[in-house]
Short mmCIF file of C-alpha atoms in Angstrom, two decimals:
data_model
loop_
_atom_site.label_atom_id
_atom_site.label_comp_id
_atom_site.label_asym_id
_atom_site.label_seq_id
_atom_site.Cartn_x
_atom_site.Cartn_y
_atom_site.Cartn_z
CA GLU A 1 -28.13 68.52 158.47
CA ARG A 2 -26.86 65.10 159.35
CA TYR A 3 -25.23 64.74 162.71
CA ALA A 4 -21.93 62.99 162.85
CA PRO A 5 -20.60 61.93 166.24
CA PRO A 6 -17.36 63.69 167.09
CA HIS A 7 -15.47 60.36 167.30
CA ALA A 8 -16.88 58.82 164.13
CA PRO A 9 -13.65 59.08 162.08
CA ALA A 10 -11.68 57.42 164.84
CA MET A 11 -14.26 54.64 165.10
CA LEU A 12 -14.15 54.07 161.37
CA ILE A 13 -10.39 53.98 161.40
CA CYS A 14 -10.44 51.50 164.24
CA LEU A 15 -12.93 49.25 162.49
CA ASN A 16 -11.00 49.47 159.27
CA SER A 17 -7.82 48.55 161.14
CA VAL A 18 -9.47 45.45 162.57
CA ALA A 19 -10.75 44.45 159.17
CA PHE A 20 -7.34 45.12 157.67
CA LYS A 21 -5.66 42.95 160.30
CA ARG A 22 -8.06 40.10 159.60
CA VAL A 23 -7.40 40.30 155.87
CA THR A 24 -3.69 40.64 156.47
CA THR A 25 -3.66 37.62 158.78
CA LEU A 26 -5.39 35.53 156.15
CA ASN A 27 -3.01 36.78 153.49
CA LEU A 28 0.02 35.97 155.64
CA HIS A 29 -0.95 32.32 155.81
CA ALA A 30 -1.46 32.24 152.06
CA TYR A 31 1.57 34.20 150.91
CA VAL A 32 4.28 34.78 153.49
CA ARG A 33 5.59 31.21 153.77
CA PRO A 34 5.90 30.68 150.00
CA LEU A 35 7.50 34.14 149.74
CA CYS A 36 10.06 33.29 152.42
CA ILE A 37 10.88 30.01 150.69
CA ALA A 38 11.33 31.82 147.38
CA ILE A 39 13.63 34.40 148.96
CA PHE A 40 15.69 31.69 150.67
CA LEU A 41 16.06 29.70 147.46
CA SER A 42 17.03 32.81 145.54
CA PHE A 43 19.68 33.66 148.16
CA ALA A 44 21.02 30.10 148.21
CA LEU A 45 21.30 30.03 144.43
CA SER A 46 23.05 33.40 144.34
CA VAL A 47 25.59 32.29 146.97
CA SER A 48 26.19 29.04 145.11
CA ALA A 49 26.59 30.88 141.83
CA SER A 50 29.14 33.27 143.34
CA ALA A 51 31.42 30.54 144.69
CA ALA A 52 32.25 28.25 141.79
CA THR A 53 35.28 25.94 141.61
CA LEU A 54 37.09 25.88 138.27
CA PRO A 55 39.26 22.77 137.80
CA PHE A 56 42.50 23.12 135.88
CA PRO A 57 43.46 21.80 133.38
CA GLY A 58 39.81 20.99 132.58
CA ALA A 59 38.65 23.29 129.82
CA TYR A 60 41.52 25.73 130.25
CA PRO A 61 44.90 25.60 128.50
CA THR A 62 46.78 27.50 131.24
CA ILE A 63 46.36 28.55 134.85
CA GLN A 64 45.99 32.15 133.67
CA ALA A 65 43.13 31.13 131.38
CA ALA A 66 41.31 29.54 134.33
CA VAL A 67 41.90 32.67 136.42
CA ASP A 68 40.60 34.84 133.57
CA ALA A 69 37.40 32.75 133.43
CA ALA A 70 36.82 32.96 137.18
CA ALA A 71 34.60 35.50 138.93
CA ASN A 72 34.97 37.17 142.32
CA GLY A 73 34.89 34.59 145.10
CA ASP A 74 35.69 31.62 142.84
CA THR A 75 38.34 28.96 143.44
CA VAL A 76 40.73 27.72 140.77
CA LEU A 77 41.74 24.15 141.66
CA VAL A 78 45.01 23.15 140.01
CA ALA A 79 45.85 19.48 139.40
CA ALA A 80 49.28 18.01 140.12
CA GLY A 81 51.95 18.84 137.58
CA THR A 82 54.89 21.07 136.72
CA TYR A 83 53.73 24.23 134.96
CA SER A 84 55.91 26.67 133.06
CA GLY A 85 55.87 29.10 130.18
CA PRO A 86 53.44 31.86 129.23
CA GLY A 87 50.12 31.57 131.06
CA ASN A 88 51.63 29.49 133.85
CA ARG A 89 53.83 32.20 135.33
CA ASP A 90 53.35 35.93 136.04
CA ILE A 91 49.79 34.92 136.94
CA ASP A 92 47.59 37.99 137.38
CA PHE A 93 44.22 37.89 139.18
CA ASN A 94 43.09 40.95 137.15
CA GLY A 95 41.45 42.71 140.10
CA LYS A 96 39.40 39.72 141.28
CA SER A 97 39.33 38.24 144.78
CA LEU A 98 40.13 34.56 144.18
CA VAL A 99 41.54 31.43 145.75
CA VAL A 100 44.06 29.56 143.63
CA THR A 101 44.94 26.27 145.29
CA SER A 102 46.46 22.95 144.36
CA GLN A 103 44.79 19.58 144.55
CA ALA A 104 47.91 17.63 145.51
CA GLY A 105 50.03 20.08 147.53
CA PRO A 106 53.40 21.74 146.88
CA SER A 107 55.37 18.51 146.53
CA ARG A 108 53.47 17.70 143.34
CA THR A 109 52.25 21.09 142.08
CA ILE A 110 55.11 23.20 140.81
CA ILE A 111 55.33 26.52 139.04
CA ASP A 112 58.70 26.78 137.32
CA CYS A 113 58.95 30.48 136.49
CA GLY A 114 61.91 30.08 134.14
CA GLY A 115 63.26 33.54 134.89
CA TYR A 116 66.76 34.53 133.87
CA LYS A 117 69.11 37.47 133.88
CA THR A 118 68.92 40.04 131.11
CA THR A 119 69.88 43.69 130.90
CA ASP A 120 66.52 44.76 129.50
CA GLY A 121 64.22 42.82 131.87
CA SER A 122 62.89 40.49 129.18
CA GLY A 123 63.85 37.46 131.29
CA ASN A 124 61.97 38.68 134.36
CA HIS A 125 59.31 36.20 135.46
CA ARG A 126 57.68 35.38 138.78
CA GLY A 127 54.98 32.94 139.86
CA PHE A 128 52.20 35.38 140.72
CA TYR A 129 51.96 39.14 140.22
CA LEU A 130 49.02 40.95 141.83
CA HIS A 131 48.81 44.60 140.84
CA SER A 132 45.20 45.24 139.76
CA SER A 133 43.48 46.37 143.00
CA GLU A 134 42.60 42.87 144.23
CA LYS A 135 40.95 43.17 147.66
CA SER A 136 42.00 39.68 148.69
CA ALA A 137 43.80 36.73 147.15
CA THR A 138 44.80 33.31 148.44
CA ILE A 139 47.53 31.11 146.95
CA SER A 140 47.86 27.71 148.55
CA GLY A 141 49.73 24.46 147.97
CA PHE A 142 52.34 25.39 145.35
CA THR A 143 56.08 25.26 144.88
CA VAL A 144 57.21 28.48 143.17
CA LYS A 145 60.77 28.30 141.89
CA ASN A 146 63.22 29.89 139.44
CA GLY A 147 61.64 33.33 139.45
CA TYR A 148 63.82 36.26 138.47
CA GLU A 149 62.84 39.89 139.04
CA THR A 150 65.37 42.69 138.84
CA SER A 151 65.74 46.38 138.38
CA VAL A 152 66.32 47.79 134.90
CA SER A 153 70.07 47.30 135.43
CA GLY A 154 69.54 43.55 135.70
CA ILE A 155 70.70 43.35 139.32
CA PRO A 156 68.42 41.25 141.59
CA ASP A 157 66.94 43.17 144.51
CA SER A 158 65.18 41.67 147.52
CA ASP A 159 62.35 44.18 147.15
CA TYR A 160 61.04 42.93 143.81
CA GLY A 161 59.35 39.66 144.77
CA GLY A 162 60.98 37.16 142.45
CA GLY A 163 58.59 34.44 143.62
CA ILE A 164 55.32 36.20 144.42
CA CYS A 165 54.56 39.92 144.43
CA ASN A 166 51.55 41.85 145.76
CA HIS A 167 52.26 45.33 144.41
CA ASN A 168 48.73 46.53 145.01
CA THR A 169 48.03 50.24 145.37
CA SER A 170 44.60 49.50 146.86
CA GLY A 171 46.28 47.81 149.83
CA GLY A 172 44.76 44.37 149.19
CA THR A 173 45.71 41.31 151.22
CA LEU A 174 47.55 38.31 149.80
CA THR A 175 47.39 35.11 151.88
CA LEU A 176 49.89 32.31 151.31
CA THR A 177 49.48 28.89 152.93
CA ASN A 178 51.36 25.62 152.51
CA ASP A 179 53.64 26.98 149.80
CA ILE A 180 57.32 26.42 149.02
CA ILE A 181 58.88 29.59 147.63
CA TYR A 182 62.54 28.95 146.97
CA ASN A 183 65.43 29.84 144.71
CA ASP A 184 63.87 32.98 143.26
CA ALA A 185 66.17 35.92 142.49
CA GLY A 186 64.86 39.29 143.59
CA GLY A 187 63.34 38.16 146.89
CA GLU A 188 60.82 35.40 147.46
CA ILE A 189 57.76 37.39 148.60
CA PHE A 190 57.05 41.09 148.32
CA GLY A 191 53.97 42.96 149.54
CA SER A 192 53.82 46.73 149.21
CA PRO A 193 51.69 48.80 149.27
CA GLY A 194 49.51 45.67 149.57
CA THR A 195 50.25 43.15 152.32
CA ALA A 196 51.39 39.54 152.05
CA THR A 197 50.90 37.10 154.93
CA ALA A 198 52.28 33.57 154.95
CA THR A 199 51.63 30.59 157.22
CA HIS A 200 53.11 27.07 157.10
CA CYS A 201 55.32 27.98 154.15
CA ASP A 202 58.96 27.21 153.37
CA VAL A 203 60.46 30.52 152.28
CA GLN A 204 64.13 30.92 151.42
CA PHE A 205 65.78 33.49 153.74
CA GLY A 206 62.72 33.28 155.99
CA TYR A 207 59.42 35.12 156.26
CA PRO A 208 57.40 35.99 159.40
CA GLY A 209 54.31 33.91 160.09
CA THR A 210 52.97 30.91 161.98
CA GLY A 211 54.63 27.64 161.02
CA ASN A 212 56.99 29.15 158.42
CA ILE A 213 60.44 27.63 157.95
CA ASP A 214 63.59 28.42 156.01
CA ALA A 215 65.04 25.07 155.04
CA ASP A 216 66.30 23.39 151.90
CA PRO A 217 63.14 21.71 150.54
CA GLN A 218 65.32 18.95 149.03
CA PHE A 219 64.15 18.81 145.44
CA VAL A 220 64.86 15.51 143.68
CA SER A 221 67.07 17.19 141.08
CA ALA A 222 66.74 20.92 140.61
CA ALA A 223 69.52 20.90 137.99
CA ALA A 224 67.60 18.39 135.88
CA GLY A 225 64.31 20.24 136.39
CA ASP A 226 62.79 17.67 138.75
CA LEU A 227 61.37 19.86 141.49
CA HIS A 228 59.48 17.14 143.33
CA LEU A 229 60.51 16.57 146.93
CA LYS A 230 62.76 13.82 148.17
CA THR A 231 61.65 11.48 150.91
CA GLY A 232 62.69 13.16 154.15
CA SER A 233 62.13 16.70 152.90
CA PRO A 234 61.28 19.03 155.81
CA CYS A 235 58.27 20.21 153.80
CA LEU A 236 56.54 16.83 153.59
CA GLY A 237 53.69 16.70 156.08
CA ALA A 238 54.66 20.07 157.53
CA GLY A 239 51.65 22.08 156.36
CA THR A 240 48.31 22.67 158.01
#
């Protein structure tokens, strides 16, 4: 019979471990750095791909069309203008976490909701309506005006959010910054069961938040549909 030392298996394991370490060390120099670079590039590309900016008008006929084309984490950048009619009011994020912001600020980027009183609710329109389980949403740099949201009886109620509403059963957060939300029947901002926070906004009848004011924004001629701001408006230069 052959004699095997009692510690032979341990010796072999030890030798094999040394050999393995040598091979592994050589392989690390050859493969680990390129692998790390590949992983980093893949991560960078995925982050970049998940944070696109979609300019409007661009290829989109309405703000809603740009929002529909956006993916989670994207930004819709809206050019200066006055926007009204279907697709430019009652804007719905459709469950996506997005930033919708203006390029020129609220003095030059206006959503005219065109809401009006009816007994059947057919004239009800607001600027933005979030109700599809959005986890987060940001709306920045807009004037939202002439919204009208009422109960079935046609009587405006401050709990309907005639300007902007976050009626989100998932409890998502709506963030408003540098917005003018004024002259909307049915309350300017409503957040329940979701929440709505506002900072540096002009909100008729007031709204809690840092830098918010309740002051006539001094539109050039609201009656004639010119919702740009006059020189001396308290909203000019008052944002962040």
